[in-house]
Amino acid sequence: MVRISLLGYGVVGTGLIELLEKNKDKLENIEVVSILVRNLEKHENKKFSEILTTDTEEFFSKETDIVVEVMGGINPAYEFVKRALSLGRNVVTANKDLIAEYGGKLIDIARRKDVNLKFEASVGGGIPLLKPLLESLEGNEIKSITGILNGTTNFILTKMSRENLCYSKALREAQKQGFAEANPESDVMGYDAARKLAILSTLAYKKKISWKDINTKGITELERQDFIYAKELGYQIKLIAVSKKVRNEVYASVEPALIDGDSLFSQINDEVNGVIFHGDAVGDVSFTGKGAGMLPTASAVYSDILDIIKGRGELPTKYEEEVIIKETTYDKSSLLIRMKTNDKRSAIKAVREKFNKAQLVGERKDEIAFYLEIESEVEIIKLLNTLIKEGKINSYTRLPKVS
Amino acid sequence: MVRISLLGYGVVGTGLIELLEKNKDKLENIEVVSILVRNLEKHENKKFSEILTTDTEEFFSKETDIVVEVMGGINPAYEFVKRALSLGRNVVTANKDLIAEYGGKLIDIARRKDVNLKFEASVGGGIPLLKPLLESLEGNEIKSITGILNGTTNFILTKMSRENLCYSKALREAQKQGFAEANPESDVMGYDAARKLAILSTLAYKKKISWKDINTKGITELERQDFIYAKELGYQIKLIAVSKKVRNEVYASVEPALIDGDSLFSQINDEVNGVIFHGDAVGDVSFTGKGAGMLPTASAVYSDILDIIKGRGELPTKYEEEVIIKETTYDKSSLLIRMKTNDKRSAIKAVREKFNKAQLVGERKDEIAFYLEIESEVEIIKLLNTLIKEGKINSYTRLPKVS
C-alpha cells in the first residue's frame, strides 16, 4: 500500500484526485490519506472531504509515503516540503518558484534522507520534459535549450499579433479568460520563464544556475508597431527563453524575439509551450503542449508519483559547480532596431554607412526602423550608443531574430 | 560490472560505440565484451576490433548482461534476439521490423525469463517517444496518435513541394543523398510508417495491433499537380500515420494528406519526424526530431541501456486483447478530389448539385479538381462511384485534410 498526502487542494490538486480516481483500477495499492487545506468549507463538497485537515501537525503526523505539494508559492510550501523530506517522505511538487529558488537545498535533504524529490510539472506543465531530458537524452551533451516557457505571455503575444491589440488590452483579455493573474508581474516580466529556464539549464548542463543571474526582459514594452514591422518581415514575436553552453560558460536570456515563419515556434500559439533541446548526438528534439492547466499539470504530477511507486525514479542530483552566466548575444544574426530621432536623415545615413545592407523597414514621424544582419551584436550596440551620444537618435529598442 | 554485447556493427552500432566511449567517465562499470559481425575485414580498423567475432556460438557463449541488436531486418535478428532472451539476457533493439512483426512473442519470452526488452529507437529514431508515452503520460487515456513517422518519404515530399519535382526525380535525389535506399519500397509504400504506427498504437491503446491490418497508401501515386493544388489551397502534403481509439475500436491509416499551414506538421520537413499524442488529461503533446541517422538512433539505444542498468525500465507488457482495426474515415473534414473525365461539364454539375459549397480548384484538359467540406466520407465516395458508373468520370484520387 502506498500512502499519498496532498499539500493543497486547489486546481492542480483537484486535477490529480480526478486522475487518481479515473485510474483507480490500475492503482489498487494507492491510498490518499490526508489533504492539508487552509479552509475546510471551501472544499467540503469535493471528493475526500473526510480526510481534509487545516492542522499542520495532524497532517505531518499521518504516516505517508509520498507528499504531493500543489499549494504553490514559496511560503509555507518551502517549510512544508523541507519537513516532509526530513521525515523521510518522498515529495512530488509542481512548484517552479520553489524549485527555482530552493531546489538545490531540497535535493540535499532528499539525498541525505534517501528519498525522492520529483518536479516534472514545474516546467512545461503537462509536457514531458525533465524525464526525456534526464533519461532519454542521457547519452547527449546538451548544447542549448530554446523555449516558449510561459503560457500567459504567449497568449498575450498571440492576441496582440492576431487582433492587432496593444499590450494592455491583450493583457486584460488574458485576465478575463483566466490565462493571466490579477497581478501578472511574474509572467509578463519574464521571471516565470527565467525560473523554468534555470531549472532546465541546471539539469541539462549539470551546473548550478540561478534564475536571478539570467538576463530577463518581459513583454510589457512591446508595441503594436513592433508587430506591424515583424509581420512585414514575415516574422512573429515570441517571448523566447534561451540558454547555451559554450565550454564552461552558460549564456542565458529571456526576451521577446523575432521568429521565422519556417520555425516550429511560429506555430506555438495561445497558451501552448514548446522547448527545443539541442543534443550533440540527437540534434534538435522538440516538445510542445499545454504548459499549465488543471489536468495537464496533474498528468505530470501523476507520472512523478508513478515513477516513485514503480521505482523508476532515480534520486535527483545536486549540482555545485559554479558557472558564469553571460547574457546571450545574437552574433551572426539579424535584428530589428527601432530608433526615436528628431533627425531621421542623419540617423539613416549613419546606419547605412556602417551597415550597407541595412533594410529600412519603416519611417514614422519621430521614428525609423531598420532590419539588419550583424556579425556581432557588440558592433551595433556601439553604433547605437554613438548615435545617442551624437544626438542623432534619442533612444532605441531591438528585437533579435532567433533561428 | 555490466557487460554489453552487440549484434551488428553497422551505422547504429558504430554510433553507439561512439556514445559509450564519449560517456566513458560516467560509465565506469560498463564493458563491451563481444560484437557479432558478418565480415571481420570490414570492421578491422574500428574500435573494439579485438572483440569482433563471426562465430554465433562464440558470441552467445560469452557471458553478457545486455545484448544490443543493431543488425536490422528480421532474419537472423529474430532468432538471435529470441536466443539472447532465452539465455536470460536483457535485449535492446532499434529494429522496428522485428518489433512490429514479433514484438509480442519476444515480450512473452522476456517476461518469462524476467529480463527486459527495450526498443525506444524503433520508432522515431532519436526522438524520445516510447518512454514519454508509457511513463510520462501514464495517467492519460491516449485518444489518438498522429505522426510523420518516415523520414525518407518526408524528405521526398519536401523536395517535390519545394522544387516542384515529380516523384521519381525526388526519389532519385533522396537516394543520391542517402535518405532513401536502393529498394525504397518499404518506405515509399508506407509500410515502414505503418509498422511504427502499429508499435505506438499497441503501447498507447494497450491492445494487440498488427501493422498489416492498417490501411496503408504510399506516396508513389502523387503527382506534381497535387502539390500545385495543395499550394493554391495553402496546404502542404505529408505522409500522415494516424490512429484513434473510439470505444473498443481502433481506426488507423497511413496515407498522404493535406496539412494546414497553421499546423505544427507543416514545419516538419526533410528527414525530420514528428508525433502528436492526444491524451484525455494532457491534451495534445508533440515530439519532433531526427527519426533516423547514426547518432540520433544511438542516442535512443543508449538511453534504453541506461534504463536497464539503472533499473529504471519496467518489463514490457504484452497486449492480447484483439481489436477491430478500421480504416480512418475523414468525417467532418475537407477533401481535395481530382477526377479524370471526358465530360467536365456534367461532372462539375453533378458535384455541385450534391455539394453546393464545393470549390472548383482546377480544370485541365481531362481533369477537374474540387476542394470540398464533407460531413462524412461515405457520402462523397458514394457520389464518386455513381459518377464512375454513369460514365461522367473515369477515375478519381482524393487527399484528405488532416487537422
mmCIF file of N, CA, C and O in Angstrom, chain B residues 235-308:
data_model
loop_
_atom_site.group_PDB
_atom_site.id
_atom_site.type_symbol
_atom_site.label_atom_id
_atom_site.label_comp_id
_atom_site.label_asym_id
_atom_site.label_seq_id
_atom_site.Cartn_x
_atom_site.Cartn_y
_atom_site.Cartn_z
ATOM 1 N N TYR B 235 -1.989 24.545 -48.458
ATOM 2 C CA TYR B 235 -1.659 23.325 -47.725
ATOM 3 C C TYR B 235 -0.338 22.725 -48.184
ATOM 4 O O TYR B 235 0.170 23.035 -49.251
ATOM 5 N N GLN B 236 0.192 21.856 -47.341
ATOM 6 C CA GLN B 236 1.292 21.002 -47.749
ATOM 7 C C GLN B 236 0.785 19.568 -47.826
ATOM 8 O O GLN B 236 -0.294 19.258 -47.316
ATOM 9 N N ILE B 237 1.582 18.713 -48.444
ATOM 10 C CA ILE B 237 1.220 17.289 -48.490
ATOM 11 C C ILE B 237 2.262 16.504 -47.697
ATOM 12 O O ILE B 237 3.463 16.642 -47.922
ATOM 13 N N LYS B 238 1.806 15.719 -46.745
ATOM 14 C CA LYS B 238 2.693 14.893 -45.918
ATOM 15 C C LYS B 238 2.123 13.484 -45.856
ATOM 16 O O LYS B 238 0.903 13.297 -45.964
ATOM 17 N N LEU B 239 2.986 12.506 -45.643
ATOM 18 C CA LEU B 239 2.510 11.140 -45.402
ATOM 19 C C LEU B 239 2.163 11.035 -43.917
ATOM 20 O O LEU B 239 3.046 11.066 -43.063
ATOM 21 N N ILE B 240 0.877 10.934 -43.647
ATOM 22 C CA ILE B 240 0.404 11.000 -42.263
ATOM 23 C C ILE B 240 -0.026 9.615 -41.780
ATOM 24 O O ILE B 240 -0.845 8.944 -42.413
ATOM 25 N N ALA B 241 0.540 9.220 -40.656
ATOM 26 C CA ALA B 241 0.113 7.991 -39.979
ATOM 27 C C ALA B 241 -0.805 8.423 -38.846
ATOM 28 O O ALA B 241 -0.428 9.258 -38.029
ATOM 29 N N VAL B 242 -1.996 7.885 -38.836
ATOM 30 C CA VAL B 242 -2.940 8.341 -37.805
ATOM 31 C C VAL B 242 -3.714 7.153 -37.257
ATOM 32 O O VAL B 242 -4.080 6.234 -37.987
ATOM 33 N N SER B 243 -3.895 7.148 -35.949
ATOM 34 C CA SER B 243 -4.780 6.155 -35.355
ATOM 35 C C SER B 243 -5.565 6.826 -34.253
ATOM 36 O O SER B 243 -5.126 7.808 -33.671
ATOM 37 N N LYS B 244 -6.761 6.318 -34.029
ATOM 38 C CA LYS B 244 -7.524 6.833 -32.892
ATOM 39 C C LYS B 244 -8.351 5.713 -32.307
ATOM 40 O O LYS B 244 -8.684 4.741 -32.986
ATOM 41 N N LYS B 245 -8.628 5.850 -31.029
ATOM 42 C CA LYS B 245 -9.405 4.825 -30.346
ATOM 43 C C LYS B 245 -10.774 5.400 -30.029
ATOM 44 O O LYS B 245 -10.886 6.466 -29.435
ATOM 45 N N VAL B 246 -11.784 4.724 -30.499
ATOM 46 C CA VAL B 246 -13.153 5.140 -30.207
ATOM 47 C C VAL B 246 -13.848 3.929 -29.604
ATOM 48 O O VAL B 246 -14.043 2.920 -30.276
ATOM 49 N N ARG B 247 -14.195 4.055 -28.332
ATOM 50 C CA ARG B 247 -14.691 2.907 -27.568
ATOM 51 C C ARG B 247 -13.739 1.723 -27.742
ATOM 52 O O ARG B 247 -12.554 1.855 -27.461
ATOM 53 N N ASN B 248 -14.227 0.582 -28.252
ATOM 54 C CA ASN B 248 -13.300 -0.547 -28.333
ATOM 55 C C ASN B 248 -12.695 -0.732 -29.722
ATOM 56 O O ASN B 248 -12.068 -1.742 -30.008
ATOM 57 N N GLU B 249 -12.915 0.256 -30.566
ATOM 58 C CA GLU B 249 -12.390 0.120 -31.919
ATOM 59 C C GLU B 249 -11.204 1.051 -32.126
ATOM 60 O O GLU B 249 -11.130 2.125 -31.534
ATOM 61 N N VAL B 250 -10.290 0.609 -32.977
ATOM 62 C CA VAL B 250 -9.160 1.461 -33.331
ATOM 63 C C VAL B 250 -9.236 1.747 -34.829
ATOM 64 O O VAL B 250 -9.396 0.829 -35.642
ATOM 65 N N TYR B 251 -9.188 3.022 -35.161
ATOM 66 C CA TYR B 251 -9.122 3.439 -36.552
ATOM 67 C C TYR B 251 -7.667 3.760 -36.859
ATOM 68 O O TYR B 251 -7.018 4.447 -36.073
ATOM 69 N N ALA B 252 -7.176 3.277 -37.974
ATOM 70 C CA ALA B 252 -5.775 3.553 -38.289
ATOM 71 C C ALA B 252 -5.565 3.600 -39.782
ATOM 72 O O ALA B 252 -6.192 2.842 -40.529
ATOM 73 N N SER B 253 -4.694 4.490 -40.212
ATOM 74 C CA SER B 253 -4.331 4.512 -41.625
ATOM 75 C C SER B 253 -3.027 5.262 -41.818
ATOM 76 O O SER B 253 -2.604 6.054 -40.976
ATOM 77 N N VAL B 254 -2.397 4.968 -42.931
ATOM 78 C CA VAL B 254 -1.205 5.708 -43.367
ATOM 79 C C VAL B 254 -1.504 6.169 -44.777
ATOM 80 O O VAL B 254 -1.785 5.330 -45.650
ATOM 81 N N GLU B 255 -1.501 7.469 -45.008
ATOM 82 C CA GLU B 255 -1.760 7.939 -46.368
ATOM 83 C C GLU B 255 -1.341 9.404 -46.521
ATOM 84 O O GLU B 255 -1.223 10.125 -45.527
ATOM 85 N N PRO B 256 -1.098 9.835 -47.739
ATOM 86 C CA PRO B 256 -0.761 11.243 -47.952
ATOM 87 C C PRO B 256 -1.973 12.102 -47.618
ATOM 88 O O PRO B 256 -3.100 11.709 -47.899
ATOM 89 N N ALA B 257 -1.727 13.250 -47.019
ATOM 90 C CA ALA B 257 -2.830 14.113 -46.605
ATOM 91 C C ALA B 257 -2.428 15.576 -46.723
ATOM 92 O O ALA B 257 -1.242 15.915 -46.780
ATOM 93 N N LEU B 258 -3.432 16.428 -46.761
ATOM 94 C CA LEU B 258 -3.211 17.877 -46.788
ATOM 95 C C LEU B 258 -2.990 18.378 -45.364
ATOM 96 O O LEU B 258 -3.727 18.012 -44.450
ATOM 97 N N ILE B 259 -1.988 19.214 -45.204
ATOM 98 C CA ILE B 259 -1.656 19.763 -43.893
ATOM 99 C C ILE B 259 -1.739 21.282 -43.957
ATOM 100 O O ILE B 259 -1.103 21.917 -44.792
ATOM 101 N N ASP B 260 -2.502 21.819 -43.053
ATOM 102 C CA ASP B 260 -2.707 23.261 -42.960
ATOM 103 C C ASP B 260 -1.402 23.988 -42.626
ATOM 104 O O ASP B 260 -0.578 23.463 -41.882
ATOM 105 N N GLY B 261 -1.222 25.166 -43.170
ATOM 106 C CA GLY B 261 -0.043 25.978 -42.861
ATOM 107 C C GLY B 261 0.060 26.351 -41.389
ATOM 108 O O GLY B 261 1.134 26.690 -40.899
ATOM 109 N N ASP B 262 -1.046 26.285 -40.657
ATOM 110 C CA ASP B 262 -1.036 26.601 -39.227
ATOM 111 C C ASP B 262 -0.653 25.408 -38.377
ATOM 112 O O ASP B 262 -0.479 25.536 -37.162
ATOM 113 N N SER B 263 -0.579 24.244 -38.980
ATOM 114 C CA SER B 263 -0.321 23.033 -38.207
ATOM 115 C C SER B 263 1.169 22.887 -37.938
ATOM 116 O O SER B 263 2.016 23.254 -38.745
ATOM 117 N N LEU B 264 1.481 22.328 -36.785
ATOM 118 C CA LEU B 264 2.857 22.012 -36.442
ATOM 119 C C LEU B 264 3.503 21.154 -37.530
ATOM 120 O O LEU B 264 4.673 21.330 -37.876
ATOM 121 N N PHE B 265 2.741 20.227 -38.073
ATOM 122 C CA PHE B 265 3.280 19.312 -39.081
ATOM 123 C C PHE B 265 3.750 20.033 -40.336
ATOM 124 O O PHE B 265 4.570 19.508 -41.076
ATOM 125 N N SER B 266 3.202 21.221 -40.601
ATOM 126 C CA SER B 266 3.628 21.937 -41.795
ATOM 127 C C SER B 266 5.086 22.377 -41.680
ATOM 128 O O SER B 266 5.724 22.705 -42.669
ATOM 129 N N GLN B 267 5.618 22.395 -40.451
ATOM 130 C CA GLN B 267 7.021 22.793 -40.242
ATOM 131 C C GLN B 267 7.953 21.592 -40.125
ATOM 132 O O GLN B 267 9.131 21.756 -39.822
ATOM 133 N N ILE B 268 7.416 20.407 -40.274
ATOM 134 C CA ILE B 268 8.265 19.212 -40.152
ATOM 135 C C ILE B 268 8.682 18.784 -41.549
ATOM 136 O O ILE B 268 7.913 18.160 -42.278
ATOM 137 N N ASN B 269 9.876 19.178 -41.907
ATOM 138 C CA ASN B 269 10.336 18.998 -43.277
ATOM 139 C C ASN B 269 11.549 18.088 -43.353
ATOM 140 O O ASN B 269 12.103 17.681 -42.341
ATOM 141 N N ASP B 270 11.942 17.777 -44.588
ATOM 142 C CA ASP B 270 13.113 16.944 -44.843
ATOM 143 C C ASP B 270 12.997 15.620 -44.093
ATOM 144 O O ASP B 270 11.926 15.046 -44.050
ATOM 145 N N GLU B 271 14.079 15.189 -43.447
ATOM 146 C CA GLU B 271 14.047 13.850 -42.856
ATOM 147 C C GLU B 271 13.518 13.842 -41.416
ATOM 148 O O GLU B 271 13.576 12.816 -40.728
ATOM 149 N N VAL B 272 13.002 14.985 -40.960
ATOM 150 C CA VAL B 272 12.532 15.083 -39.573
ATOM 151 C C VAL B 272 11.205 14.323 -39.404
ATOM 152 O O VAL B 272 10.412 14.231 -40.331
ATOM 153 N N ASN B 273 11.025 13.747 -38.227
ATOM 154 C CA ASN B 273 9.774 13.076 -37.862
ATOM 155 C C ASN B 273 9.057 13.863 -36.779
ATOM 156 O O ASN B 273 9.676 14.644 -36.060
ATOM 157 N N GLY B 274 7.774 13.626 -36.646
ATOM 158 C CA GLY B 274 7.024 14.282 -35.580
ATOM 159 C C GLY B 274 5.800 13.468 -35.207
ATOM 160 O O GLY B 274 5.208 12.804 -36.067
ATOM 161 N N VAL B 275 5.448 13.504 -33.939
ATOM 162 C CA VAL B 275 4.290 12.746 -33.455
ATOM 163 C C VAL B 275 3.494 13.627 -32.500
ATOM 164 O O VAL B 275 4.070 14.343 -31.678
ATOM 165 N N ILE B 276 2.186 13.566 -32.611
ATOM 166 C CA ILE B 276 1.306 14.199 -31.627
ATOM 167 C C ILE B 276 0.482 13.107 -30.949
ATOM 168 O O ILE B 276 -0.211 12.338 -31.618
ATOM 169 N N PHE B 277 0.607 13.028 -29.629
ATOM 170 C CA PHE B 277 -0.288 12.162 -28.863
ATOM 171 C C PHE B 277 -1.395 13.046 -28.306
ATOM 172 O O PHE B 277 -1.113 14.125 -27.774
ATOM 173 N N HIS B 278 -2.628 12.570 -28.377
ATOM 174 C CA HIS B 278 -3.689 13.283 -27.685
ATOM 175 C C HIS B 278 -4.124 12.461 -26.478
ATOM 176 O O HIS B 278 -4.641 11.351 -26.613
ATOM 177 N N GLY B 279 -3.855 12.999 -25.292
ATOM 178 C CA GLY B 279 -4.249 12.319 -24.059
ATOM 179 C C GLY B 279 -5.451 13.005 -23.451
ATOM 180 O O GLY B 279 -5.611 14.216 -23.607
ATOM 181 N N ASP B 280 -6.293 12.238 -22.754
ATOM 182 C CA ASP B 280 -7.519 12.856 -22.247
ATOM 183 C C ASP B 280 -7.234 13.896 -21.166
ATOM 184 O O ASP B 280 -8.006 14.837 -20.993
ATOM 185 N N ALA B 281 -6.127 13.760 -20.446
ATOM 186 C CA ALA B 281 -5.802 14.765 -19.428
ATOM 187 C C ALA B 281 -4.927 15.875 -20.007
ATOM 188 O O ALA B 281 -5.177 17.057 -19.813
ATOM 189 N N VAL B 282 -3.906 15.510 -20.731
ATOM 190 C CA VAL B 282 -2.881 16.472 -21.134
ATOM 191 C C VAL B 282 -3.243 17.224 -22.412
ATOM 192 O O VAL B 282 -2.688 18.278 -22.707
ATOM 193 N N GLY B 283 -4.188 16.699 -23.183
ATOM 194 C CA GLY B 283 -4.467 17.293 -24.493
ATOM 195 C C GLY B 283 -3.409 16.868 -25.497
ATOM 196 O O GLY B 283 -2.882 15.760 -25.400
ATOM 197 N N ASP B 284 -3.091 17.742 -26.429
ATOM 198 C CA ASP B 284 -2.074 17.416 -27.447
ATOM 199 C C ASP B 284 -0.668 17.657 -26.920
ATOM 200 O O ASP B 284 -0.366 18.760 -26.452
ATOM 201 N N VAL B 285 0.187 16.664 -27.019
ATOM 202 C CA VAL B 285 1.613 16.912 -26.794
ATOM 203 C C VAL B 285 2.359 16.391 -28.020
ATOM 204 O O VAL B 285 2.036 15.334 -28.552
ATOM 205 N N SER B 286 3.334 17.152 -28.463
ATOM 206 C CA SER B 286 4.031 16.758 -29.686
ATOM 207 C C SER B 286 5.514 16.588 -29.442
ATOM 208 O O SER B 286 6.088 17.181 -28.513
ATOM 209 N N PHE B 287 6.122 15.772 -30.263
ATOM 210 C CA PHE B 287 7.538 15.442 -30.178
ATOM 211 C C PHE B 287 8.097 15.453 -31.593
ATOM 212 O O PHE B 287 7.525 14.811 -32.471
ATOM 213 N N THR B 288 9.178 16.165 -31.810
ATOM 214 C CA THR B 288 9.787 16.146 -33.141
ATOM 215 C C THR B 288 11.300 15.987 -33.040
ATOM 216 O O THR B 288 11.895 16.277 -31.997
ATOM 217 N N GLY B 289 11.896 15.548 -34.105
ATOM 218 C CA GLY B 289 13.348 15.400 -34.151
ATOM 219 C C GLY B 289 13.744 14.466 -35.278
ATOM 220 O O GLY B 289 12.904 14.050 -36.083
ATOM 221 N N LYS B 290 15.032 14.155 -35.319
ATOM 222 C CA LYS B 290 15.511 13.293 -36.389
ATOM 223 C C LYS B 290 15.090 11.848 -36.146
ATOM 224 O O LYS B 290 15.390 11.266 -35.109
ATOM 225 N N GLY B 291 14.403 11.293 -37.136
ATOM 226 C CA GLY B 291 13.849 9.959 -36.981
ATOM 227 C C GLY B 291 14.797 8.849 -37.356
ATOM 228 O O GLY B 291 14.456 7.674 -37.281
ATOM 229 N N ALA B 292 15.999 9.193 -37.761
ATOM 230 C CA ALA B 292 16.967 8.164 -38.156
ATOM 231 C C ALA B 292 18.366 8.768 -38.088
ATOM 232 O O ALA B 292 18.547 9.889 -37.635
ATOM 233 N N GLY B 293 19.356 8.001 -38.518
ATOM 234 C CA GLY B 293 20.719 8.504 -38.517
ATOM 235 C C GLY B 293 21.543 7.855 -37.426
ATOM 236 O O GLY B 293 21.007 7.365 -36.437
ATOM 237 N N MET B 294 22.849 7.863 -37.618
ATOM 238 C CA MET B 294 23.765 7.153 -36.735
ATOM 239 C C MET B 294 23.626 7.574 -35.278
ATOM 240 O O MET B 294 23.248 6.780 -34.418
ATOM 241 N N LEU B 295 23.927 8.823 -34.982
ATOM 242 C CA LEU B 295 23.943 9.250 -33.583
ATOM 243 C C LEU B 295 22.561 9.459 -32.980
ATOM 244 O O LEU B 295 22.352 9.125 -31.808
ATOM 245 N N PRO B 296 21.596 10.009 -33.742
ATOM 246 C CA PRO B 296 20.257 10.096 -33.155
ATOM 247 C C PRO B 296 19.728 8.718 -32.716
ATOM 248 O O PRO B 296 19.225 8.558 -31.605
ATOM 249 N N THR B 297 19.862 7.722 -33.580
ATOM 250 C CA THR B 297 19.370 6.388 -33.213
ATOM 251 C C THR B 297 20.173 5.826 -32.045
ATOM 252 O O THR B 297 19.616 5.248 -31.108
ATOM 253 N N ALA B 298 21.494 6.017 -32.086
ATOM 254 C CA ALA B 298 22.342 5.543 -30.991
ATOM 255 C C ALA B 298 21.963 6.208 -29.671
ATOM 256 O O ALA B 298 22.028 5.584 -28.601
ATOM 257 N N SER B 299 21.546 7.456 -29.732
ATOM 258 C CA SER B 299 21.131 8.183 -28.527
ATOM 259 C C SER B 299 19.960 7.471 -27.846
ATOM 260 O O SER B 299 19.908 7.359 -26.608
ATOM 261 N N ALA B 300 19.016 6.968 -28.642
ATOM 262 C CA ALA B 300 17.865 6.254 -28.073
ATOM 263 C C ALA B 300 18.281 4.877 -27.542
ATOM 264 O O ALA B 300 17.830 4.450 -26.480
ATOM 265 N N VAL B 301 19.155 4.189 -28.278
ATOM 266 C CA VAL B 301 19.639 2.875 -27.817
ATOM 267 C C VAL B 301 20.384 3.046 -26.488
ATOM 268 O O VAL B 301 20.199 2.261 -25.545
ATOM 269 N N TYR B 302 21.195 4.079 -26.418
ATOM 270 C CA TYR B 302 21.955 4.364 -25.197
ATOM 271 C C TYR B 302 21.026 4.548 -23.998
ATOM 272 O O TYR B 302 21.262 4.028 -22.918
ATOM 273 N N SER B 303 19.924 5.292 -24.201
ATOM 274 C CA SER B 303 19.023 5.546 -23.067
ATOM 275 C C SER B 303 18.336 4.256 -22.624
ATOM 276 O O SER B 303 18.099 4.057 -21.430
ATOM 277 N N ASP B 304 18.036 3.374 -23.567
ATOM 278 C CA ASP B 304 17.478 2.065 -23.185
ATOM 279 C C ASP B 304 18.471 1.271 -22.339
ATOM 280 O O ASP B 304 18.098 0.623 -21.358
ATOM 281 N N ILE B 305 19.732 1.300 -22.746
ATOM 282 C CA ILE B 305 20.775 0.575 -21.995
ATOM 283 C C ILE B 305 20.866 1.129 -20.577
ATOM 284 O O ILE B 305 20.888 0.383 -19.590
ATOM 285 N N LEU B 306 20.879 2.472 -20.474
ATOM 286 C CA LEU B 306 20.985 3.076 -19.138
ATOM 287 C C LEU B 306 19.744 2.785 -18.296
ATOM 288 O O LEU B 306 19.838 2.632 -17.076
ATOM 289 N N ASP B 307 18.567 2.717 -18.928
ATOM 290 C CA ASP B 307 17.351 2.348 -18.191
ATOM 291 C C ASP B 307 17.517 0.976 -17.544
ATOM 292 O O ASP B 307 17.141 0.771 -16.394
ATOM 293 N N ILE B 308 18.077 0.049 -18.302
ATOM 294 C CA ILE B 308 18.260 -1.308 -17.761
ATOM 295 C C ILE B 308 19.303 -1.286 -16.642
ATOM 296 O O ILE B 308 19.087 -1.825 -15.557
#
